[in-house]
Coordinates of C-alpha atoms (C1' of nucleotides) in Angstrom, one line a residue:
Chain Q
X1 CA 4.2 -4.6 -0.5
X2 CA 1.1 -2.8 -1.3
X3 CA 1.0 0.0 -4.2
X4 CA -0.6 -1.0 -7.6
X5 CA 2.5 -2.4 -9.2
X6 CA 3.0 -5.1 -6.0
X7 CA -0.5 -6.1 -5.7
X8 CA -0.4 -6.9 -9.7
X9 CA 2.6 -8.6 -9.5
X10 CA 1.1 -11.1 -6.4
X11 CA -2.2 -11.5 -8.8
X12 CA -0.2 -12.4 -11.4
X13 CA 1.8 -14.7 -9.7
X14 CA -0.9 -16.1 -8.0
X15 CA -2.7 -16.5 -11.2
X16 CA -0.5 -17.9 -13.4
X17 CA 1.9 -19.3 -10.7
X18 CA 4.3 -17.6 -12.4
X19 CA 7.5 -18.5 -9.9
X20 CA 6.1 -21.4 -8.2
X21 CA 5.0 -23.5 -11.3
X22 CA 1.3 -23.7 -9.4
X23 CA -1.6 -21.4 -10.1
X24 CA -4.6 -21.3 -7.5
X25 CA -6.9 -20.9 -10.8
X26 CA -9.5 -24.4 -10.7
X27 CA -8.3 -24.8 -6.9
X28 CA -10.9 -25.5 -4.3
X29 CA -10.8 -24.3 -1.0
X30 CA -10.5 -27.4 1.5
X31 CA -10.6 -25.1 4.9
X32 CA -8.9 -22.1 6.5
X33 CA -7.3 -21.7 9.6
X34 CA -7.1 -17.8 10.9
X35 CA -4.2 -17.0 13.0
X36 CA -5.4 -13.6 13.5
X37 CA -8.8 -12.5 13.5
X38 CA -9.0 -9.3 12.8
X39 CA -7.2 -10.1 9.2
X40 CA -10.9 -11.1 9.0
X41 CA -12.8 -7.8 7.8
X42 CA -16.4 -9.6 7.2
X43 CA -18.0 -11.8 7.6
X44 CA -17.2 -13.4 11.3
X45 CA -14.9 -15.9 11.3
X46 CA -17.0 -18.3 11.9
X47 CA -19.3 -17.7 9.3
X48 CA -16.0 -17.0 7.0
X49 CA -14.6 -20.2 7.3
X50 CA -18.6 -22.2 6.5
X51 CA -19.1 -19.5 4.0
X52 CA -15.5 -20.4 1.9
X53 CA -14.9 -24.2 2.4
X54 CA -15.9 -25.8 -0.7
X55 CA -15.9 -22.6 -3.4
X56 CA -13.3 -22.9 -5.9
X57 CA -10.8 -20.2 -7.2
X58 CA -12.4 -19.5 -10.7
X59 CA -9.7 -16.0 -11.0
X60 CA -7.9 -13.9 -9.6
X61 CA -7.3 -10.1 -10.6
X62 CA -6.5 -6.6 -9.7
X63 CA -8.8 -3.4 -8.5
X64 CA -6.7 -0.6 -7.4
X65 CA -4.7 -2.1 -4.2
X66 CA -6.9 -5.0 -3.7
X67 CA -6.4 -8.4 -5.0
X68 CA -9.3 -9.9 -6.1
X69 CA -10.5 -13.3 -6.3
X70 CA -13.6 -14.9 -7.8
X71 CA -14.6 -18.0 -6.1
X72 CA -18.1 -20.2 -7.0
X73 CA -20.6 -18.3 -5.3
X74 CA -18.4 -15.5 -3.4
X75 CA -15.7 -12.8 -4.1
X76 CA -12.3 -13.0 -1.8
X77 CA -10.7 -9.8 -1.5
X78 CA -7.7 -8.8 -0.2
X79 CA -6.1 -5.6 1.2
X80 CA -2.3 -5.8 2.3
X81 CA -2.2 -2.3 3.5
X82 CA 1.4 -1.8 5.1
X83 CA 3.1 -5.1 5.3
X84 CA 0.7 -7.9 3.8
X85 CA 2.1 -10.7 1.4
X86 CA -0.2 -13.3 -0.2
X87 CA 1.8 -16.2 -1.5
X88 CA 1.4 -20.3 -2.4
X89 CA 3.4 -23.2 -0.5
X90 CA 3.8 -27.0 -0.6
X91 CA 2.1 -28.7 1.6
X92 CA 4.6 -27.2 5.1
X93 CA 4.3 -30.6 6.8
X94 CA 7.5 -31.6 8.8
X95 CA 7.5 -34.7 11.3
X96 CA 3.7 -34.3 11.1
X97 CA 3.6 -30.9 12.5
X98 CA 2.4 -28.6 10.4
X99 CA 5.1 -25.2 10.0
X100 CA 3.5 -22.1 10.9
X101 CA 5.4 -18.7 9.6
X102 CA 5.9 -16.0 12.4
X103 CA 3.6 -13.5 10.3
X104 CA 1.1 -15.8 9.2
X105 CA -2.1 -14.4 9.6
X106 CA -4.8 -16.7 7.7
X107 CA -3.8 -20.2 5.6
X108 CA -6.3 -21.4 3.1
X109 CA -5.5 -25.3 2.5
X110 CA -6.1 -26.3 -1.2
X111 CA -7.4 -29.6 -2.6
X112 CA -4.2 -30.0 -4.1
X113 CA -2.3 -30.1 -0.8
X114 CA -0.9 -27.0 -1.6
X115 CA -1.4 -23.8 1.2
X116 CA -2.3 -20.0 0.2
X117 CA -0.9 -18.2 3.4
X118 CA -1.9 -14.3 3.7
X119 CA 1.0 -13.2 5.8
X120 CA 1.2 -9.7 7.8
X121 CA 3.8 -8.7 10.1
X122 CA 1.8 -5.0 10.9
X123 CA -1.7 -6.8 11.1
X124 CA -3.2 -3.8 9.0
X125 CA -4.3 -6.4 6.0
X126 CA -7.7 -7.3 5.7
X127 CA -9.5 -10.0 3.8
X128 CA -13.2 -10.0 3.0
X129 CA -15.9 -12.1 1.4
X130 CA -18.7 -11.4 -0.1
X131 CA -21.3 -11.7 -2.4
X132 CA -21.0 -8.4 -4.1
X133 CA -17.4 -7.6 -4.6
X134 CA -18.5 -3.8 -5.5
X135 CA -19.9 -3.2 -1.0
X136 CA -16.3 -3.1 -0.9
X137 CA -14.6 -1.5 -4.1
X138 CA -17.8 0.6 -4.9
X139 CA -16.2 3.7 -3.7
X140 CA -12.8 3.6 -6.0
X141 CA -11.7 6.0 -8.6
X142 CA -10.9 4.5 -12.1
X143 CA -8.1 2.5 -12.8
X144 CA -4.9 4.5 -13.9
X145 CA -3.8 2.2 -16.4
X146 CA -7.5 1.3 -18.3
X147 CA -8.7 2.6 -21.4
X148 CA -11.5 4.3 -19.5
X149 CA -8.9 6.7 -18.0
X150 CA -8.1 9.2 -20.1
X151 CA -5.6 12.5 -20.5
X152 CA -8.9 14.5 -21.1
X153 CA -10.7 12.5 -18.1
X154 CA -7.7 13.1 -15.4
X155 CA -7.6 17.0 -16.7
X156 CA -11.4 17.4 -15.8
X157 CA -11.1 15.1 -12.5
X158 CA -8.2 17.5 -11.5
X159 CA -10.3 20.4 -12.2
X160 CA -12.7 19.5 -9.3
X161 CA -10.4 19.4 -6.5
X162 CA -8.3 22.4 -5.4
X163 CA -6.0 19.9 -2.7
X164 CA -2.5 19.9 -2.8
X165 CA -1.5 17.1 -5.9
X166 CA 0.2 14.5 -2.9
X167 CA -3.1 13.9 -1.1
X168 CA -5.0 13.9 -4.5
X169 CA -3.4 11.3 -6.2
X170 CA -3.3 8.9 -3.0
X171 CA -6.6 9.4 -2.3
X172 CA -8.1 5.5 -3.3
X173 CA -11.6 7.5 -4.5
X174 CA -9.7 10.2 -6.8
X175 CA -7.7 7.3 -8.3
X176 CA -7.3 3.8 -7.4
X177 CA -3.8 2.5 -6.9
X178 CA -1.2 4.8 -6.4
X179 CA 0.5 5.1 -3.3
X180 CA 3.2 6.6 -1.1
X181 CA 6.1 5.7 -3.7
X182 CA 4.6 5.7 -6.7
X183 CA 3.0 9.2 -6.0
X184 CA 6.2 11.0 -5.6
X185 CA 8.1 9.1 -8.8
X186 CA 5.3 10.1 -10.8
X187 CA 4.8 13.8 -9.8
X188 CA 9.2 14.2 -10.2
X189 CA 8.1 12.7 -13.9
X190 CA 6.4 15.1 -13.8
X191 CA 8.4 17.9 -12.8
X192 CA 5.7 19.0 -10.8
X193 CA 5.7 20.0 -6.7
X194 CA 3.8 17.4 -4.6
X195 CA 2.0 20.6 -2.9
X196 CA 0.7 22.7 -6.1
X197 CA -3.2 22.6 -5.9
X198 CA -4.5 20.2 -8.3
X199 CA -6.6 23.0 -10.2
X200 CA -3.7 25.1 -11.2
X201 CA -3.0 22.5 -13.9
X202 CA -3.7 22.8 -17.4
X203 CA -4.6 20.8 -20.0
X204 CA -0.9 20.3 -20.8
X205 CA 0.1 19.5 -17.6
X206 CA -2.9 17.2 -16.8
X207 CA -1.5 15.5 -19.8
X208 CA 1.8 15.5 -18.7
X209 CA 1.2 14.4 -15.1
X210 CA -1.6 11.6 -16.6
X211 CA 1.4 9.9 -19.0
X212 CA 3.8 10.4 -16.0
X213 CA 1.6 8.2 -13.8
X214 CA 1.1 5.8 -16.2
X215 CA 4.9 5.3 -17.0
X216 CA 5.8 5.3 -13.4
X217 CA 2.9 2.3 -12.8
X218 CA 3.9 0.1 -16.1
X219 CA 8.0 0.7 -15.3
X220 CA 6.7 -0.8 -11.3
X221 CA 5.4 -3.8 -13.0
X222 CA 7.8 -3.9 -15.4
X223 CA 9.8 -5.1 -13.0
X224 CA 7.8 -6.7 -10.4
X225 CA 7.3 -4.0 -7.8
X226 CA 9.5 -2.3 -5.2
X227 CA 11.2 -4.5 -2.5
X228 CA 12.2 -2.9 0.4
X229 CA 13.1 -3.5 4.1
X230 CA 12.3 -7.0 5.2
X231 CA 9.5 -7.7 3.0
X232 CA 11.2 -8.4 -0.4
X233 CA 9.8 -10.8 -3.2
X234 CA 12.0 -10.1 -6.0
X235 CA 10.7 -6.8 -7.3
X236 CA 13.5 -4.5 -8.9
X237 CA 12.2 -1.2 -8.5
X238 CA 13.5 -0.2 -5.3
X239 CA 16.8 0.4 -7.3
X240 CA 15.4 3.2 -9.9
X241 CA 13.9 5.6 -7.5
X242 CA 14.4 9.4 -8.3
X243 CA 13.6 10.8 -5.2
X244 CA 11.2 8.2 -3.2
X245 CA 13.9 7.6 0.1
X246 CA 16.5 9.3 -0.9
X247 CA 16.4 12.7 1.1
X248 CA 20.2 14.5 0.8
X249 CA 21.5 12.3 -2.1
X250 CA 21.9 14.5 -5.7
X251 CA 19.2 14.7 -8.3
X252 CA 20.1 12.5 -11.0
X253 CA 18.5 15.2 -12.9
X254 CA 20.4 17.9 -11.6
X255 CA 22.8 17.5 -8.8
X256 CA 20.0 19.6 -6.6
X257 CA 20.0 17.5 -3.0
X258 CA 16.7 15.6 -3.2
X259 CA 14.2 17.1 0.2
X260 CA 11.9 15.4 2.2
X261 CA 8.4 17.0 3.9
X262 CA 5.5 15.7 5.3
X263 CA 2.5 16.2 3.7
X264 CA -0.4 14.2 5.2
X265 CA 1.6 12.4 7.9
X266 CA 3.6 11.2 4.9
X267 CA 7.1 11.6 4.1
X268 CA 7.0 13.5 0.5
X269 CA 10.3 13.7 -1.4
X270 CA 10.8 15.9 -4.5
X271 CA 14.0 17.5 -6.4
X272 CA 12.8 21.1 -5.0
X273 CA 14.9 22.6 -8.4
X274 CA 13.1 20.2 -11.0
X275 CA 9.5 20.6 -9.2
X276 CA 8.5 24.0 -8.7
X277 CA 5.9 24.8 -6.7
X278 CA 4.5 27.2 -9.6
X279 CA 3.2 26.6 -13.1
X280 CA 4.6 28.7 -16.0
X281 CA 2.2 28.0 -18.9
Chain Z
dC1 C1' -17.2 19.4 3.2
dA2 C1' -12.2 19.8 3.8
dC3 C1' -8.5 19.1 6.4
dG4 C1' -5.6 17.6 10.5
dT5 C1' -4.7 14.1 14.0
dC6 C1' -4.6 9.8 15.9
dA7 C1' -5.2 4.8 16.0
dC8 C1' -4.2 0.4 14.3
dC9 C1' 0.6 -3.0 14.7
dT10 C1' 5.4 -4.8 14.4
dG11 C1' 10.2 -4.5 13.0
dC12 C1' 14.3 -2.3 11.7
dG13 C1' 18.0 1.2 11.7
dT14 C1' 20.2 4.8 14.4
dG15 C1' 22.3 7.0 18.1
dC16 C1' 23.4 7.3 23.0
Chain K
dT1 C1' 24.2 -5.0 24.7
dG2 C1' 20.2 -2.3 25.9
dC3 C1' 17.0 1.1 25.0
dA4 C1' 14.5 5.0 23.3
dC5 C1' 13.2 7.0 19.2
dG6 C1' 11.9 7.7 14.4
dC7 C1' 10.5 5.7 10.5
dA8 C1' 7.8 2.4 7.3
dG9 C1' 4.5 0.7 0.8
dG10 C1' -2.3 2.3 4.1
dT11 C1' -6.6 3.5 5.6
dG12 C1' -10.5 4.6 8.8
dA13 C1' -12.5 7.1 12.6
dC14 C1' -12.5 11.0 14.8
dG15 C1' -12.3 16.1 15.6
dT16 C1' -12.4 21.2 14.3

DNA sequence: CACGTCACCTGCGTGC
DNA sequence: TGCACGCAGGTGACGT
């Protein structure tokens, strides 16, 4: 579940336990177990589980895909790359033995009894702590939907770069957040082609593309993410795609059968007569 | 530096 | 039913 709009959704839920009626906020952190290690980016996991027993959750927020979460002395980040989820549970006790999801890679026991279970079917999430948050998120562009980004802002950052739009936009240190999905809603918003380089726009476009992105991100929270496949939590989106999955089925723009490339290893889809691959200014 | 390719993993849908 | 294959919301380490 991992672009911008997922990840805020889980923050949110997580911090105002919107859903389960329980918020991790004030919650102290009685032990882990770790299922998986390598869900473990740093420290060891040794040192992870000495280092975290005893902070308390003082927040929890957003930065691009991560989540966030400030504890007493440490940051906790998360990263659920492909197929991550990070969700609360009652106490999972049963006849004494204590229920263990297939996917379950690390479970953070709270004094409250209740559990905080990263889960991970692709193992490709990782979880960090540290003592300065910004080792980690140093690198990221700015946030798409902060006042600091700006129409004037993106048209200058997309001046610098000369890559095809696609790769741009998912690249976490052009902009943080956006990913395979959102991308390609965004640039059909747009009405421009996933491959045009990212100079050839003009101050209009820029603007264009900048609100498009925006929209796209705010309509994805709006209603709780995308839920696909198997790993659904209650997101809407999924069901107001334009193009994102669906190759051969008509435009809803204009009947134009809706194509699919690769660009970057990753499946692209765009209505090839409302994106052109050139700019009329 | 920019770009392409592969690696990391599991699960699901499709077609034979 | 079994099985091979392609595909999946992401990123980091390589190579040229």
């Amino acid at each position: 579940m991992p672009e911008l709009p997922e990840v805020e959704t889980i923050a949110r839920s997580l911090s105002q336990g919107k859903g389960t009626g329980f918020s991790v906020v004030g919650q102290k952190i009685e032990g882990v177990s770790i299922l998986w290690e390598r869900s473990i980016a740093t420290p060891s996991a040794v040192k992870f589980k000495q280092r975290i027993q005893g902070q308390t959750i003082r927040e929890v927020g957003r930065r691009g895909k991560y989540i966030v979460m400030s504890l007493s002395s440490d940051t906790l980040l998360f990263h659920l790359r492909m197929s991550g989820d990070l969700h609360t549970k009652s106490a999972a006790v049963q006849d004494g033995e204590e229920t263990v999801g297939k996917h379950d890679r690390v479970i953070f026991f709270l004094h409250n009894g209740q559990r905080l279970i990263f889960e991970d079917a692709r193992k490709f999430g990782r979880i960090w702590l540290l003592a300065n948050p910004q080792d980690e998120l140093g690198d990221l562009g700015p946030e798409p939907l902060s006042e600091a980004f700006t129409a004037d802002r993106f048209h200058n950052m997309l001046q610098s770069s000369k890559r095809p739009l696609k790769p741009l936009l998912m690249d976490q240190t052009f902009l943080a957040g956006l990913g395979n999905i959102y991308t390609d809603e965004a640039l059909f918003k747009a009405k421009l082609h996933p491959l045009i380089p990212a100079n050839q726009l003009g101050v209009e476009q820029a603007a264009t593309l900048f609100k498009a992105i925006r929209e796209t991100l705010l309509e994805g929270i709006r209603r709780n993410g995308a839920s696909i496949d198997w790993a659904y939590r209650g997101g809407d989106f999924q069901n107001h795609f334009f193009v994102y999955g669906r190759k051969g089925d008509v435009c809803f723009i204009c009947g134009t059968p809706i194509e699919r490339i690769v660009v970057g290893q990753r499946g692209t889809h765009f209505c090839p007569t409302c994106q052109k691959t050139t700019i009329e200014r």
